[in-house]
XYZ file of C-alpha atoms in Angstrom:
371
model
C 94.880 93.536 17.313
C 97.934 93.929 19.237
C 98.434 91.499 22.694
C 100.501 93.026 25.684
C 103.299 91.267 26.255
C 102.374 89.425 29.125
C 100.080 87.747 26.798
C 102.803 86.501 24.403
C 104.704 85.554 27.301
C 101.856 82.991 28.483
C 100.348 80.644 25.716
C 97.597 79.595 28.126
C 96.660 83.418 28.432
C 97.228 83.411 24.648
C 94.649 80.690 23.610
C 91.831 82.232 26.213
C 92.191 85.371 24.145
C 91.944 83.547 20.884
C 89.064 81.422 22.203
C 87.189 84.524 23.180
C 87.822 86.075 19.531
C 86.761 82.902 18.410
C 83.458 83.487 20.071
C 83.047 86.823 19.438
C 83.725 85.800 15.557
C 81.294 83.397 16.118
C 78.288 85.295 17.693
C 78.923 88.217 15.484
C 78.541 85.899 11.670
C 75.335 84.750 13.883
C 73.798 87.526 14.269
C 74.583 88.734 10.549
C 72.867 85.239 9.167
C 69.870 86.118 11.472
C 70.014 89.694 10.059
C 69.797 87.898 6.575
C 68.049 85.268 7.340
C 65.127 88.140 9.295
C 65.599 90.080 5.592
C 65.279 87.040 3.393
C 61.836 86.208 5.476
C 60.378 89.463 5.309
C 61.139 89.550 1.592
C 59.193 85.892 1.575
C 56.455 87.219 3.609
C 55.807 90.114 1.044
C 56.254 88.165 -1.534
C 53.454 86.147 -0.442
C 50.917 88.651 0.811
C 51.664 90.464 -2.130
C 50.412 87.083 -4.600
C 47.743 86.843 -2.606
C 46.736 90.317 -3.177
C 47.098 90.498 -7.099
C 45.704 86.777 -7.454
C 42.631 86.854 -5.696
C 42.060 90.733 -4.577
C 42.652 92.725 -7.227
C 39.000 93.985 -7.824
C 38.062 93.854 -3.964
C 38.304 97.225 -2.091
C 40.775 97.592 0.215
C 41.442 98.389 4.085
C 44.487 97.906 4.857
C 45.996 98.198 8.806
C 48.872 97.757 10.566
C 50.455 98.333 13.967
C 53.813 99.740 15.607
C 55.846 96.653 15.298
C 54.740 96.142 11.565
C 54.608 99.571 10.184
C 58.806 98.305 9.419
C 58.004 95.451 7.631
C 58.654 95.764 3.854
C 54.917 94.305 3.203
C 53.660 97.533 4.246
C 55.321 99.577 1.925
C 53.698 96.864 -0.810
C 50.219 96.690 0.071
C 50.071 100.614 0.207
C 50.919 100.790 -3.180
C 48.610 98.297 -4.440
C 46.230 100.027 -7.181
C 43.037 99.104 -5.207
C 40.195 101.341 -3.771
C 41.350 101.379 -0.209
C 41.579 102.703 3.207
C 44.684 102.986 4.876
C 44.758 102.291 9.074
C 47.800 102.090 11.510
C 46.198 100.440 14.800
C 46.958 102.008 18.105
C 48.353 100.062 21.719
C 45.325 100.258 23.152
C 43.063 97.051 22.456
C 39.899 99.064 21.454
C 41.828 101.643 19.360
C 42.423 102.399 15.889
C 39.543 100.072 14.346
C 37.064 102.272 15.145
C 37.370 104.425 12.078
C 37.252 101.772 9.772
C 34.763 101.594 7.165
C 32.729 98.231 7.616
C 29.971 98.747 5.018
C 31.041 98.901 1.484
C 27.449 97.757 -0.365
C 27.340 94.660 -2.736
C 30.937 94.653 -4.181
C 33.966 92.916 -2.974
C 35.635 93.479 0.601
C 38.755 92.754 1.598
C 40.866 93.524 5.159
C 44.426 93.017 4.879
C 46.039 93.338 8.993
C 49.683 93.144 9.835
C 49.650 92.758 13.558
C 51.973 91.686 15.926
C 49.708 92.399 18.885
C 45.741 90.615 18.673
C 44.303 92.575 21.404
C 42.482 95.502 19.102
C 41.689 92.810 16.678
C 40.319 90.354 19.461
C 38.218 93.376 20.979
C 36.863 94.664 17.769
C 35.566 90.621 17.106
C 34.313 90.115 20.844
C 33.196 93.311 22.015
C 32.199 95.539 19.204
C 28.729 96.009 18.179
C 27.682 93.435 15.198
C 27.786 96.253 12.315
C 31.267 97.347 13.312
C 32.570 93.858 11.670
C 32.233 92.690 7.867
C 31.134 89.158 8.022
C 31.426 88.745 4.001
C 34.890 90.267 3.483
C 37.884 88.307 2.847
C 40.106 89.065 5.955
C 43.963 87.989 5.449
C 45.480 88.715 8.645
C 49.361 88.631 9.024
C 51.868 88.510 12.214
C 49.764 86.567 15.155
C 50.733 83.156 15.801
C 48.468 80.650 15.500
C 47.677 79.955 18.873
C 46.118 83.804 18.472
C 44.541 83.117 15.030
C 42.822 79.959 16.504
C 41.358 82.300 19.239
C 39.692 84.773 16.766
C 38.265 82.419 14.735
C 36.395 81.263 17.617
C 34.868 84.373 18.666
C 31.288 85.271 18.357
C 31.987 87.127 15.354
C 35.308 84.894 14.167
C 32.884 82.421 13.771
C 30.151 83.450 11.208
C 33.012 85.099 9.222
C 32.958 83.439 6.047
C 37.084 84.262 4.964
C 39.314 84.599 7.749
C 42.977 83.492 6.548
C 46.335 83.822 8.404
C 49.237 83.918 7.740
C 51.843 82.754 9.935
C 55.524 81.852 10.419
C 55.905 78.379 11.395
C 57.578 77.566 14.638
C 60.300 74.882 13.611
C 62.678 77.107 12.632
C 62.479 76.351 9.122
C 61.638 79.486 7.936
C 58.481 78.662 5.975
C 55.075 80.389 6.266
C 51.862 78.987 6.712
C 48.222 80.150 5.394
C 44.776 78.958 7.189
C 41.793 79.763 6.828
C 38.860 79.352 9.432
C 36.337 76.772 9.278
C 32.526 78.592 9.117
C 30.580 77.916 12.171
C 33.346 75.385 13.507
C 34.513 74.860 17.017
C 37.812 73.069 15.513
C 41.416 74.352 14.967
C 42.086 76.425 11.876
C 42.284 74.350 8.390
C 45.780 74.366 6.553
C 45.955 75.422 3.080
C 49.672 75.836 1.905
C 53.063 76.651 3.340
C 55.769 78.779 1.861
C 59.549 78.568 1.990
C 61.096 81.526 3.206
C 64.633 80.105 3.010
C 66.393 80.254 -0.608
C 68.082 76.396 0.554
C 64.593 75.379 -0.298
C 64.017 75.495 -3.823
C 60.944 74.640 -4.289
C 58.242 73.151 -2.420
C 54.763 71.186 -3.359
C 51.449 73.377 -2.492
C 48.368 71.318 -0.969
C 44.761 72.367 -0.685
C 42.057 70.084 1.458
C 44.335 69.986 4.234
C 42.227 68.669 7.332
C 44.448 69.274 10.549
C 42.146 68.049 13.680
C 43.109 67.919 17.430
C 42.801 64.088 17.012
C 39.712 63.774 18.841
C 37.628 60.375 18.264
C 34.598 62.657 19.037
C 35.757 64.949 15.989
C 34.884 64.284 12.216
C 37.500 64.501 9.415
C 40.312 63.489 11.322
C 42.035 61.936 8.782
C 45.164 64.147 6.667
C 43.472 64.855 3.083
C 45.327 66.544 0.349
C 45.538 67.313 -3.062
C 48.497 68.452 -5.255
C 47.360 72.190 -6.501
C 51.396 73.387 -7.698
C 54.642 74.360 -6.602
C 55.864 77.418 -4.774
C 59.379 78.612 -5.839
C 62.179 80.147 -3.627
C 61.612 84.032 -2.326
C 64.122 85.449 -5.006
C 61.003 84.620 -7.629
C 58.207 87.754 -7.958
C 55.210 85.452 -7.914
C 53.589 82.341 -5.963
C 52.386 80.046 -8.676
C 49.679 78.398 -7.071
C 46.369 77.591 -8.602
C 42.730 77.456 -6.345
C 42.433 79.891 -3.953
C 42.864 80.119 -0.001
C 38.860 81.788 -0.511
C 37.244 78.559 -0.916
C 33.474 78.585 -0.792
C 32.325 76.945 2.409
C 28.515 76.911 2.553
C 27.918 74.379 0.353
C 29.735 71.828 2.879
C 30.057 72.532 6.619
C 31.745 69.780 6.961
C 29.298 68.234 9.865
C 29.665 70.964 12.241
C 27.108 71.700 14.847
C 24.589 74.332 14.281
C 23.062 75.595 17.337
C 18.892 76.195 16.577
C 17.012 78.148 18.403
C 13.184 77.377 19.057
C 10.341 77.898 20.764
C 6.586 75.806 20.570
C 4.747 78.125 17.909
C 2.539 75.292 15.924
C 2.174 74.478 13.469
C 5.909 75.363 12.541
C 7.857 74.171 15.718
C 5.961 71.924 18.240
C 7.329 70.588 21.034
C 6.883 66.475 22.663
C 6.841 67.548 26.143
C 6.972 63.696 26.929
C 10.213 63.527 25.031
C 13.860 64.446 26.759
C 15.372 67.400 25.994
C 18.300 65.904 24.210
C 16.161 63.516 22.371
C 16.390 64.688 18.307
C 12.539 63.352 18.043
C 11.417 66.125 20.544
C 10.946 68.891 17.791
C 8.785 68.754 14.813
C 6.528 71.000 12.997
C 7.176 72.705 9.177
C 10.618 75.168 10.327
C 11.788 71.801 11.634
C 11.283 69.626 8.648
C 12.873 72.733 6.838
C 16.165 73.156 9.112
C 16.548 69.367 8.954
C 16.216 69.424 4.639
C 18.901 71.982 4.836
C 21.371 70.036 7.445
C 21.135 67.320 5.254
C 21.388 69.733 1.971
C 24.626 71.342 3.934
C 25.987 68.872 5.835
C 25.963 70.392 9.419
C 24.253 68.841 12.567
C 21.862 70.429 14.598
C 21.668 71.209 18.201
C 18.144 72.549 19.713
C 18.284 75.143 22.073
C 15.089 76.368 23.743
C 14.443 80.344 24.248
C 13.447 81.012 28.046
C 9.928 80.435 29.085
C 8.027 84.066 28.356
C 10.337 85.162 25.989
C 10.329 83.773 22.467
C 11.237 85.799 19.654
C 12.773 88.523 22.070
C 12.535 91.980 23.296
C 15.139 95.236 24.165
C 15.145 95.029 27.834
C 15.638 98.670 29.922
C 19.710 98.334 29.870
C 19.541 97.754 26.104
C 20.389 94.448 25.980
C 17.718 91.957 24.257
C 16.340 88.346 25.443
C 14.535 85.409 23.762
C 15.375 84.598 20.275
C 17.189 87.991 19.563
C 19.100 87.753 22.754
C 20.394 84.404 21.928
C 21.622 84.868 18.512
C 23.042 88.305 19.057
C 25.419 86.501 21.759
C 26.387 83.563 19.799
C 24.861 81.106 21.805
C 22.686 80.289 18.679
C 22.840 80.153 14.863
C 19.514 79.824 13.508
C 16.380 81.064 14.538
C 13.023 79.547 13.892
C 9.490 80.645 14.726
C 6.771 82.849 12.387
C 7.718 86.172 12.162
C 5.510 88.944 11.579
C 7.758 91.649 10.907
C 5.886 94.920 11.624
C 9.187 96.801 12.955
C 12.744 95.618 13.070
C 13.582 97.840 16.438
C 16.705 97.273 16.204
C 16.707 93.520 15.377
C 18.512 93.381 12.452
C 21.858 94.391 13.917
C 21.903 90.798 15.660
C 20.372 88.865 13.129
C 19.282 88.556 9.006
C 15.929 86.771 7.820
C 15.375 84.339 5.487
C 13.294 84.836 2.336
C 9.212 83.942 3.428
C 8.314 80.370 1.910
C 5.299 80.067 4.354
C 2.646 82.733 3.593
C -1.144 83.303 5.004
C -3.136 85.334 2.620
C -6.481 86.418 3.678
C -9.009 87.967 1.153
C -11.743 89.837 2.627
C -14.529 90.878 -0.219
């Protein structure tokens, strides 16, 4: 760079010029370590997803989505050229488009939905708003790009809720350049449930993986609020092709629900559910009757608690009103204000029913033989 000679002539003049080459030295090696550092974590990030992918959905069939500000990312050009059975997505801007084409019904084998999304709102939409068979509540969903905050918020949607594998993936906040995988908690009003974290920085050279990770709000009113873990392996830095990590960030989750609150629907129908009219409302005693003494063997069986709710006065199991909404028992369930059901059914005609709710196998049968 050459300097006019009035700037030789004036060393103050001449160190303001240095400084500000200085500065412009500095800002410009900035933004190339960001530009590595944004490179080195995208690597790590498909590093990951791709792990995931070959460890624990290699014989699931695929849909795979994305939107604008991921369809860059180097994890898309991975998961596209995975070997699975899949369907291939990009998600539009507007929040109830680009999911509607997606296949949600793929029979008895394995499922799994694999999102890179920056923006939530089609996501968010298609769990809130969509009708109940335009959402796979048995497939493994790995969703990648929201931050947690946004995670937290789908898992707690009607649908979010009764999903049984909904794991994110997202980049941690302190700057350290790791990643972080949660899955939801089935049926659970609490935050999302930590299962690992991943170094996206090579400094880091190797890190230890933990499974059982309970991370609560720190509630006294909340169970498991202590910090459980277990050692399950050790992640190495992004330049290595593979995450060794043993277990899985599937876990099965019926067997223990972990004491979370089960919302029951009833309604007096004896001898199965019978109601103490004497006895208050929030009393546990106030129910009894065989579908109670069942519900209560499988709280215990499960671990979950139970909450009572009562279906309206008139309206019991339900019926399609004019506007095509339903009340009673259906009504309920289909809006996530309950989980279980209980009452004899007689099923003569579904009408519709069983796109808000399943049944149960019979165990309480009256057989009447006329000669």
């Amino acid at each position: 760079m050459v300097l006019s000679e009035g700037v030789h002539s004036h060393p103050k003049c001449r160190r303001q010029v240095v400084s500000r080459l200085a500065l412009l030295l500095t800002v410009f090696q900035l933004l190339i370590a960001q530009s590595h550092i944004t490179q080195a974590s995208d690597a790590a990030l498909a590093t990951l997803v791709k792990s995931v992918v070959t460890h624990e959905l290699r014989d699931c069939l695929l849909v795979v989505m994305w939107d604008a500000a991921m369809k860059d990312s180097s994890v898309v050009a991975i998961v596209t050229a995975f070997p699975n059975v899949k369907q291939v997505v990009e998600v539009g801007a507007r929040a109830d488009s680009g999911l509607e084409g997606v296949v949600w019904n793929w029979g008895g084998l394995c499922r799994a939905y694999l999102l890179l999304l920056a923006d939530p709102a089609p996501l968010h939409h298609q769990a809130s708003e969509a009708p109940h068979d335009h959402w796979d509540y048995r497939g493994r969903w790995v969703i990648v790009g929201l931050k947690r905050d946004q995670l937290e918020a789908l898992s707690l949607t009607t649908k979010g809720r009764k999903t049984d594998h909904l794991v994110g993936v997202i980049k941690t906040e302190d700057d350290s350049g790791r990643y972080e995988v949660l899955h939801n908690l089935l049926y659970n009003d609490r935050i999302l449930e930590g299962v690992f974290s991943y170094p996206s920085n090579s400094v880091l050279y190797s890190t230890t993986i933990y499974s059982d990770v309970h991370i609560t709000d720190g509630s006294p009113s909340k169970k498991n609020n202590s910090l459980k873990h277990k050692v399950m392996g050790h992640y190495s830095p992004p330049h290595i092709t593979s995450v060794n990590y043993q277990g899985t960030v599937f876990p099965e989750k019926t067997r223990d629900f972990k004491g979370t609150n089960i919302s029951v629907v009833v309604f007096s129908i004896p001898p199965n559910v019978m109601v103490r009219s004497e006895v208050a409302k929030e009393q546990e005693d106030r129910y009894f009757g065989l579908d109670i003494q069942v519900v209560r063997a499988l709280a215990k069986l499960f671990n979950f608690t139970l909450q009572f709710i009562e279906a309206p006065p008139g309206e019991r199991w339900g019926r399609q009103l004019e506007n095509g909404t339903w009340n009673g028992m259906v009504g309920l369930l289909g809006r996530g204000e309950g989980d279980i059901g209980l009452g004899v059914l007689y099923i003569t005609s579904l009408g519709g029913r069983q796109k808000f709710q399943e049944y149960s196998a019979p165990y309480d049968n009256d057989v009447n033989i006329v000669e």
